């Protein structure tokens, strides 16, 4: 499993070298967004969640505030597994409700950001002494290794609209892996950002304080530190724009001038002035596109919960051969 840590192991470096070599040799240079998240990147993301322009986190939090209680009372899970848990801040609403429902035994946060995950788990162990807290460092794009002894029923949560950071094929693969890991009584809880006025979306990814720009540039810091690359961070500029046809934000790092970057193990990577690296996509959905994605992974949407302005959705899904409803 590849993890992002301030001290990478050999397997992590090898996987990173492979991803970087392949991503930067494409006509549109690309880097996988998971490489944003060393400790600093995870902290910057947490800052983003508190920005006035970044409506996603507070809208999802408000939905979880209303719905964690009723959902956990209906589902009575023994285990909560969370993909891309990060600081698990909003997750506390689900954990509180799971404990209140009297059914909760175990929380399994999964994340690629190894050190940040360990810190979050240490806090949670203090806050929830009656729950087992068993973090898993891993890449959620790979098949989920949850083990046969996962208490049943389990809820697998994927919050924050991180699903949007996968292209449609990648999202389908991830959802299929979730469906494969689910038993008949388990449920999938997904948080997803919905399509809306592109100006609102673009503002969320171009904040006034420049935190998103710092977060974006952090991927170059990670490559400099972990691979010994020599990206000059001042030579690249943050750009984020909404693609109205593909319904997604694209984040890029644009090179102002012609330049050549040395990456040991990869070689020399040339940039023309104005050329960019696409560092992230963030897809936005509607009910139809989400139920289609779930169906293509043998999952059935049971609940569709949105805020008043239909800005964000929480979805509960079951395996399509499961009985009952949330
Ligand atoms: N769920 C939290 C955090 C979202 S940020 C929230 O809703 O606020 C996205 C999180 O997913 C980060 O913690 C990042 O480290 C993690 N992540 C991103 N890509 C990942 C991957 N491929 N595998 C595992 N974790 C990943
Ligand atoms: C984690 N992910 C859902 C965030 C998003 O909105 O796509 C990451 C992010 N990128 C820029 N701002 C926040």
Coordinates of N, CA, C and O in Angstrom, one line a residue, residues 210-319:
X210 N -5.8 32.6 -0.7 CA -4.8 31.8 -1.4 C -4.4 30.5 -0.8 O -3.3 29.9 -1.0
X211 N -5.3 30.0 0.1 CA -5.0 28.7 0.8 C -5.1 27.6 -0.3 O -4.3 26.6 -0.2
X212 N -6.0 27.6 -1.2 CA -6.2 26.6 -2.2 C -4.9 26.6 -3.1 O -4.5 25.5 -3.5
X213 N -4.4 27.8 -3.4 CA -3.2 27.8 -4.2 C -2.0 27.2 -3.5 O -1.3 26.4 -4.1
X214 N -1.9 27.4 -2.2 CA -0.8 26.8 -1.4 C -1.0 25.3 -1.4 O 0.0 24.5 -1.5
X215 N -2.3 24.8 -1.2 CA -2.6 23.4 -1.2 C -2.2 22.8 -2.6 O -1.5 21.7 -2.6
X216 N -2.5 23.5 -3.6 CA -2.2 23.0 -5.0 C -0.7 22.9 -5.1 O -0.1 21.8 -5.6
X217 N 0.1 23.9 -4.8 CA 1.5 23.9 -4.9 C 2.2 22.9 -4.0 O 3.3 22.5 -4.3
X218 N 1.5 22.5 -3.0 CA 2.1 21.5 -2.0 C 2.5 20.2 -2.7 O 3.4 19.6 -2.3
X219 N 1.8 19.9 -3.8 CA 2.2 18.6 -4.5 C 3.6 18.7 -5.0 O 4.4 17.7 -5.0
X220 N 4.0 19.9 -5.4 CA 5.4 20.1 -5.9 C 6.4 20.0 -4.8 O 7.5 19.4 -4.9
X221 N 6.0 20.5 -3.6 CA 6.9 20.4 -2.4 C 7.1 18.9 -2.1 O 8.2 18.5 -1.7
X222 N 6.0 18.1 -2.2 CA 6.0 16.7 -1.9 C 7.0 16.0 -2.8 O 7.9 15.2 -2.4
X223 N 6.9 16.3 -4.1 CA 7.8 15.7 -5.1 C 9.3 16.1 -4.9 O 10.2 15.3 -5.0
X224 N 9.5 17.4 -4.5 CA 10.8 17.9 -4.2 C 11.4 17.1 -3.0 O 12.5 16.6 -3.1
X225 N 10.6 17.0 -2.0 CA 11.1 16.3 -0.8 C 11.3 14.8 -1.0 O 12.3 14.2 -0.6
X226 N 10.3 14.2 -1.5 CA 10.3 12.7 -1.6 C 11.1 12.1 -2.7 O 11.6 11.0 -2.6
X227 N 11.2 12.9 -3.8 CA 11.9 12.3 -5.0 C 13.2 13.1 -5.3 O 13.9 12.8 -6.2
X228 N 13.4 14.2 -4.5 CA 14.6 15.0 -4.8 C 14.4 15.9 -6.1 O 15.4 16.2 -6.8
X229 N 13.2 16.1 -6.5 CA 12.9 17.0 -7.7 C 13.3 18.4 -7.4 O 13.4 18.8 -6.2
X230 N 13.4 19.2 -8.5 CA 13.8 20.6 -8.2 C 12.8 21.6 -8.8 O 13.1 22.6 -9.5
X231 N 11.5 21.3 -8.6 CA 10.5 22.3 -8.9 C 10.7 23.6 -8.2 O 10.9 23.6 -7.0
X232 N 10.7 24.7 -9.0 CA 10.7 26.0 -8.3 C 9.3 26.4 -8.1 O 8.6 26.7 -9.1
X233 N 8.8 26.5 -6.9 CA 7.4 26.7 -6.6 C 7.0 28.1 -7.1 O 5.8 28.3 -7.5
X234 N 7.9 29.1 -7.1 CA 7.6 30.4 -7.6 C 7.3 30.5 -9.1 O 6.8 31.4 -9.6
X235 N 7.8 29.4 -9.8 CA 7.6 29.4 -11.3 C 6.2 28.9 -11.7 O 5.9 28.9 -12.9
X236 N 5.4 28.4 -10.8 CA 4.1 27.8 -11.1 C 3.0 28.6 -10.4 O 3.1 29.0 -9.3
X237 N 1.9 28.7 -11.1 CA 0.7 29.5 -10.6 C -0.5 28.6 -10.5 O -0.7 27.7 -11.4
X238 N -1.3 28.8 -9.5 CA -2.5 28.0 -9.3 C -3.6 28.5 -10.3 O -3.8 29.7 -10.5
X239 N -4.3 27.6 -10.9 CA -5.4 27.9 -11.7 C -6.5 26.9 -11.5 O -6.2 25.7 -11.5
X240 N -7.8 27.4 -11.3 CA -8.9 26.4 -11.2 C -10.1 27.0 -12.0 O -10.4 28.2 -11.9
X241 N -10.7 26.1 -12.8 CA -11.8 26.6 -13.6 C -12.8 25.4 -13.7 O -12.5 24.3 -13.6
X242 N -14.1 25.8 -14.0 CA -15.1 24.8 -14.1 C -15.4 24.5 -15.6 O -15.5 25.4 -16.4
X243 N -15.4 23.2 -15.9 CA -15.7 22.7 -17.2 C -17.2 22.4 -17.2 O -17.6 21.4 -16.6
X244 N -18.0 23.2 -17.9 CA -19.4 23.1 -17.9 C -19.9 21.9 -18.7 O -21.0 21.4 -18.5
X245 N -19.1 21.3 -19.6 CA -19.5 20.1 -20.3 C -19.2 18.9 -19.5 O -20.1 18.0 -19.4
X246 N -18.1 18.8 -18.8 CA -17.7 17.6 -18.0 C -18.2 17.8 -16.6 O -18.0 16.9 -15.8
X247 N -18.8 18.9 -16.3 CA -19.3 19.2 -14.9 C -18.2 18.9 -13.8 O -18.4 18.2 -12.9
X248 N -17.1 19.6 -14.1 CA -16.0 19.4 -13.1 C -15.1 20.6 -13.0 O -14.9 21.3 -14.0
X249 N -14.6 20.8 -11.8 CA -13.5 21.8 -11.6 C -12.2 21.1 -12.0 O -12.1 19.9 -11.7
X250 N -11.4 21.8 -12.7 CA -10.0 21.3 -12.9 C -9.0 22.2 -12.2 O -9.2 23.4 -12.3
X251 N -8.1 21.7 -11.4 CA -7.0 22.5 -10.8 C -5.8 22.2 -11.6 O -5.4 21.0 -11.8
X252 N -5.1 23.3 -11.9 CA -3.8 23.2 -12.6 C -2.7 23.9 -11.9 O -3.0 24.9 -11.2
X253 N -1.5 23.6 -12.2 CA -0.3 24.4 -11.9 C 0.3 24.8 -13.2 O 0.7 24.0 -14.0
X254 N 0.3 26.1 -13.5 CA 0.7 26.6 -14.8 C 2.1 27.2 -14.7 O 2.4 28.0 -13.8
X255 N 3.0 26.8 -15.6 CA 4.4 27.3 -15.7 C 4.4 28.6 -16.5 O 3.9 28.6 -17.6
X256 N 4.9 29.7 -15.8 CA 4.8 31.0 -16.5 C 5.8 31.0 -17.7 O 5.4 31.5 -18.8
X257 N 6.9 30.4 -17.6 CA 8.0 30.4 -18.6 C 8.3 29.0 -19.1 O 8.0 28.0 -18.5
X258 N 9.2 29.0 -20.2 CA 9.8 27.7 -20.5 C 10.7 27.3 -19.4 O 11.5 28.1 -18.9
X259 N 10.7 26.1 -19.0 CA 11.6 25.6 -18.0 C 11.8 24.1 -18.0 O 11.0 23.4 -18.6
X260 N 12.9 23.6 -17.4 CA 13.2 22.2 -17.3 C 13.3 21.8 -15.9 O 14.0 22.4 -15.1
X261 N 12.6 20.7 -15.5 CA 12.6 20.3 -14.1 C 13.3 18.9 -14.1 O 13.1 18.0 -14.9
X262 N 14.3 18.8 -13.1 CA 15.0 17.5 -13.0 C 14.3 16.7 -11.9 O 14.1 17.2 -10.8
X263 N 13.9 15.4 -12.2 CA 13.4 14.6 -11.2 C 14.2 13.3 -11.2 O 14.1 12.5 -12.2
X264 N 15.1 13.1 -10.2 CA 15.9 11.9 -10.2 C 15.0 10.6 -10.3 O 14.0 10.5 -9.6
X265 N 15.4 9.7 -11.2 CA 14.6 8.5 -11.4 C 13.6 8.6 -12.5 O 13.0 7.7 -13.0
X266 N 13.3 9.9 -12.9 CA 12.3 10.1 -14.0 C 13.0 10.8 -15.1 O 12.8 10.4 -16.3
X267 N 13.9 11.8 -14.9 CA 14.6 12.5 -15.9 C 14.3 13.9 -15.9 O 13.8 14.5 -14.9
X268 N 14.5 14.6 -17.1 CA 14.3 16.0 -17.3 C 12.9 16.2 -17.8 O 12.5 15.5 -18.8
X269 N 12.1 17.0 -17.2 CA 10.7 17.2 -17.7 C 10.6 18.7 -18.2 O 10.8 19.6 -17.4
X270 N 10.4 18.8 -19.5 CA 10.4 20.2 -20.1 C 9.0 20.8 -20.0 O 8.0 20.1 -20.1
X271 N 8.9 22.1 -19.7 CA 7.6 22.8 -19.7 C 7.8 24.0 -20.6 O 8.7 24.7 -20.6
X272 N 6.7 24.2 -21.5 CA 6.7 25.4 -22.3 C 6.0 26.5 -21.5 O 5.2 26.1 -20.6
X273 N 6.3 27.7 -21.8 CA 5.6 28.8 -21.1 C 4.1 28.6 -21.2 O 3.6 28.4 -22.4
X274 N 3.3 28.7 -20.1 CA 1.8 28.6 -20.2 C 1.4 27.1 -20.1 O 0.2 26.8 -20.0
X275 N 2.3 26.2 -20.2 CA 1.9 24.8 -20.0 C 1.6 24.4 -18.6 O 2.1 25.0 -17.7
X276 N 0.6 23.5 -18.4 CA 0.2 23.2 -17.0 C 0.3 21.7 -16.7 O 0.3 20.9 -17.6
X277 N 0.3 21.5 -15.4 CA 0.0 20.1 -14.8 C -1.4 20.1 -14.3 O -1.7 21.0 -13.4
X278 N -2.2 19.2 -14.7 CA -3.5 19.1 -14.0 C -3.3 18.3 -12.8 O -2.9 17.1 -12.8
X279 N -3.6 18.9 -11.6 CA -3.3 18.2 -10.3 C -4.6 17.6 -9.7 O -4.5 16.8 -8.8
X280 N -5.8 18.0 -10.2 CA -7.0 17.5 -9.5 C -8.2 17.8 -10.5 O -8.2 18.8 -11.1
X281 N -9.1 16.8 -10.5 CA -10.4 17.2 -11.0 C -11.4 17.0 -9.8 O -11.1 16.2 -8.9
X282 N -12.5 17.8 -9.8 CA -13.5 17.6 -8.8 C -14.8 17.6 -9.4 O -15.4 18.7 -9.8
X283 N -15.3 16.4 -9.7 CA -16.6 16.3 -10.5 C -17.8 16.7 -9.6 O -17.8 16.4 -8.4
X284 N -18.8 17.3 -10.3 CA -20.0 17.7 -9.6 C -21.1 16.8 -10.2 O -21.1 16.6 -11.4
X285 N -22.1 16.5 -9.4 CA -23.1 15.5 -9.8 C -24.5 16.0 -9.7 O -24.8 17.1 -9.2
X286 N -25.4 15.2 -10.3 CA -26.8 15.4 -10.0 C -27.3 14.0 -9.6 O -26.6 13.0 -9.7
X287 N -28.6 13.9 -9.3 CA -29.2 12.6 -8.8 C -29.0 11.5 -9.9 O -28.6 10.4 -9.5
X288 N -29.3 11.9 -11.1 CA -29.2 10.9 -12.2 C -27.8 10.3 -12.4 O -27.6 9.1 -12.4
X289 N -26.8 11.3 -12.4 CA -25.4 10.8 -12.6 C -24.9 9.9 -11.4 O -24.2 9.0 -11.6
X290 N -25.4 10.3 -10.2 CA -25.0 9.5 -9.1 C -25.6 8.1 -9.0 O -25.0 7.1 -8.8
X291 N -26.9 8.1 -9.3 CA -27.6 6.8 -9.2 C -27.1 5.9 -10.4 O -26.9 4.7 -10.2
X292 N -26.7 6.5 -11.5 CA -26.1 5.7 -12.6 C -24.8 5.1 -12.2 O -24.5 4.0 -12.5
X293 N -24.0 6.0 -11.6 CA -22.6 5.5 -11.1 C -22.8 4.3 -10.1 O -22.1 3.3 -10.2
X294 N -23.7 4.5 -9.2 CA -24.0 3.5 -8.2 C -24.5 2.2 -8.8 O -24.0 1.1 -8.6
X295 N -25.4 2.3 -9.7 CA -26.0 1.2 -10.4 C -24.9 0.4 -11.2 O -24.9 -0.8 -11.2
X296 N -24.0 1.2 -11.8 CA -23.0 0.5 -12.6 C -22.0 -0.3 -11.7 O -21.2 -1.1 -12.2
X297 N -22.1 -0.1 -10.4 CA -21.3 -0.8 -9.5 C -22.1 -1.8 -8.6 O -21.7 -2.2 -7.6
X298 N -23.3 -2.1 -9.1 CA -24.2 -3.0 -8.4 C -24.6 -2.5 -7.0 O -24.8 -3.3 -6.1
X299 N -24.8 -1.2 -7.0 CA -25.3 -0.6 -5.7 C -26.6 0.1 -6.0 O -26.8 0.6 -7.1
X300 N -27.5 0.1 -5.1 CA -28.9 0.7 -5.3 C -29.1 1.9 -4.3 O -28.8 1.7 -3.1
X301 N -29.4 3.0 -4.8 CA -29.6 4.2 -4.0 C -30.9 4.0 -3.1 O -32.0 3.8 -3.7
X302 N -30.8 4.1 -1.8 CA -32.0 3.9 -1.0 C -32.5 5.3 -0.4 O -33.6 5.5 -0.2
X303 N -31.5 6.2 -0.2 CA -31.9 7.5 0.4 C -31.2 8.6 -0.4 O -30.0 8.4 -0.7
X304 N -31.8 9.7 -0.6 CA -31.2 10.8 -1.3 C -31.6 12.0 -0.4 O -32.8 12.4 -0.3
X305 N -30.6 12.6 0.3 CA -30.9 13.6 1.2 C -30.1 14.9 0.8 O -28.9 14.8 0.6
X306 N -30.8 16.0 0.6 CA -30.1 17.2 0.2 C -30.5 18.4 1.1 O -31.5 18.3 1.9
X307 N -29.7 19.4 1.0 CA -30.1 20.7 1.8 C -31.1 21.4 0.9 O -31.4 21.0 -0.2
X308 N -31.6 22.5 1.5 CA -32.7 23.3 0.9 C -32.4 23.7 -0.5 O -33.3 23.8 -1.4
X309 N -31.1 24.1 -0.8 CA -30.8 24.7 -2.1 C -30.3 23.6 -3.0 O -29.8 23.9 -4.1
X310 N -30.3 22.3 -2.6 CA -29.8 21.2 -3.4 C -28.4 21.5 -3.8 O -28.1 21.3 -5.0
X311 N -27.6 21.9 -2.9 CA -26.2 22.1 -3.1 C -25.3 20.9 -3.0 O -24.3 20.7 -3.6
X312 N -25.8 20.0 -2.1 CA -24.9 18.9 -1.6 C -25.9 17.7 -1.3 O -27.0 17.9 -0.8
X313 N -25.4 16.5 -1.5 CA -26.2 15.4 -1.2 C -25.5 14.3 -0.3 O -24.3 14.1 -0.4
X314 N -26.3 13.7 0.6 CA -25.9 12.5 1.3 C -26.7 11.4 0.7 O -28.0 11.5 0.5
X315 N -26.1 10.3 0.3 CA -26.7 9.2 -0.3 C -26.5 7.9 0.5 O -25.4 7.7 1.0
X316 N -27.6 7.2 0.8 CA -27.4 5.8 1.4 C -27.6 4.8 0.3 O -28.6 4.9 -0.4
X317 N -26.7 3.9 0.1 CA -26.9 2.8 -0.9 C -26.7 1.5 -0.3 O -25.9 1.3 0.7
X318 N -27.3 0.5 -0.9 CA -27.2 -0.9 -0.5 C -26.7 -1.7 -1.7 O -26.8 -1.2 -2.8
X319 N -26.2 -2.9 -1.4 CA -25.9 -3.8 -2.6 C -27.2 -4.1 -3.3 O -28.2 -4.2 -2.7

